[in-house]
Coordinates of C-alpha atoms in Angstrom, one line a residue:
M1 CA -0.5 -0.4 0.0
M2 CA 1.1 3.3 -0.6
S3 CA 1.1 6.3 1.3
Y4 CA -1.4 9.8 0.6
K5 CA 1.7 11.6 1.5
K6 CA 3.8 9.9 -1.0
F7 CA 1.0 10.8 -3.4
S8 CA 1.1 14.3 -2.2
L9 CA 4.8 14.6 -2.9
M10 CA 4.3 13.3 -6.9
M11 CA 1.6 15.9 -7.2
V12 CA 3.1 18.8 -6.0
I13 CA 6.9 17.1 -8.3
S14 CA 4.0 16.9 -11.1
F15 CA 3.4 20.5 -10.6
I16 CA 6.0 21.9 -10.5
I17 CA 7.8 19.6 -14.0
M18 CA 3.9 20.7 -16.0
Y19 CA 4.7 24.6 -15.2
T20 CA 8.1 24.4 -15.8
V21 CA 7.1 22.3 -19.3
M22 CA 4.7 25.2 -19.9
F23 CA 7.7 27.2 -20.5
L24 CA 10.2 25.0 -22.6
N25 CA 9.5 27.0 -26.0
V26 CA 10.7 30.5 -24.2
I27 CA 14.2 31.6 -26.1
E28 CA 15.7 33.9 -23.3
I29 CA 14.6 34.1 -19.7
K30 CA 13.5 38.0 -20.2
H31 CA 10.9 37.1 -21.9
Y32 CA 10.1 34.9 -18.7
H33 CA 6.6 36.2 -16.5
T34 CA 4.6 34.6 -14.1
S35 CA 1.0 34.4 -15.5
I36 CA -1.5 33.9 -13.3
T37 CA -3.5 31.7 -15.8
R38 CA 0.3 29.3 -16.2
I39 CA -0.6 28.6 -12.6
Y40 CA -4.1 27.4 -13.5
M41 CA -2.8 25.7 -15.8
A42 CA -0.9 23.6 -14.3
I43 CA -3.7 22.8 -11.2
L44 CA -5.9 22.2 -13.2
M45 CA -3.2 19.6 -15.2
V46 CA -3.2 17.5 -11.4
A47 CA -6.3 17.9 -10.3
A48 CA -7.4 15.6 -13.9
M49 CA -4.3 13.2 -13.4
V50 CA -5.5 12.9 -9.3
V51 CA -8.9 12.0 -10.0
I52 CA -7.7 9.3 -13.2
M53 CA -4.7 8.3 -10.9
M54 CA -7.5 7.9 -7.6
L55 CA -9.9 5.6 -10.8
M56 CA -7.1 3.7 -12.1
M57 CA -5.2 3.2 -8.4
G58 CA -8.2 3.2 -6.1
K59 CA -6.7 0.1 -4.6
M60 CA -3.5 1.0 -3.7
Y61 CA -5.2 3.5 -0.9
P62 CA -6.9 1.6 1.3
D63 CA -9.1 5.0 3.1
K64 CA -12.1 5.4 0.7
K65 CA -12.7 8.1 3.1
I66 CA -10.0 9.8 1.4
N67 CA -10.0 8.6 -1.9
I68 CA -13.8 10.9 -2.7
V69 CA -12.3 12.1 -6.0
S70 CA -15.2 15.0 -5.2
P71 CA -12.4 17.7 -4.1
S72 CA -10.1 17.1 -6.9
V73 CA -13.9 17.4 -9.4
A74 CA -15.3 20.5 -7.3
S75 CA -11.2 22.6 -7.3
W76 CA -11.3 21.9 -10.8
Y77 CA -14.3 23.3 -11.7
L78 CA -13.4 25.7 -9.4
L79 CA -10.5 26.1 -11.5
L80 CA -11.6 26.0 -14.9
C81 CA -14.6 29.1 -13.8
C82 CA -12.1 31.1 -12.5
L83 CA -9.3 30.6 -15.7
R84 CA -12.4 30.7 -18.1
C85 CA -14.2 34.2 -15.9
G86 CA -11.3 35.7 -14.6
L87 CA -11.5 36.3 -10.5
K88 CA -14.0 39.0 -11.0
P89 CA -17.3 36.9 -10.9
L90 CA -15.6 34.8 -8.0
L91 CA -14.7 37.4 -5.4
A92 CA -18.2 38.5 -6.8
M93 CA -20.2 35.5 -5.3
C94 CA -17.8 35.9 -2.4
N95 CA -18.4 38.7 -0.9
T96 CA -22.3 38.2 -0.4

């Protein structure tokens, strides 16, 4: 059985790799700039990967309460909405 700490570490490493891969086409260091969209996209990729890994390898992680996919799906949907609509609608929703 694999531990959830190891799974979390794998997801953090995957996020870092996916985020850096987005910059492979940067020719010069001065062309680099951090973008919230790139961060959203890397998180979206990791969230989708968590869902797929839990569906395919759920038996490796025995605690079914932790294996619930809905938090990952919810974070994926929330980030997708933020990416598509921007932060203003989300902040307006939170202030009401």
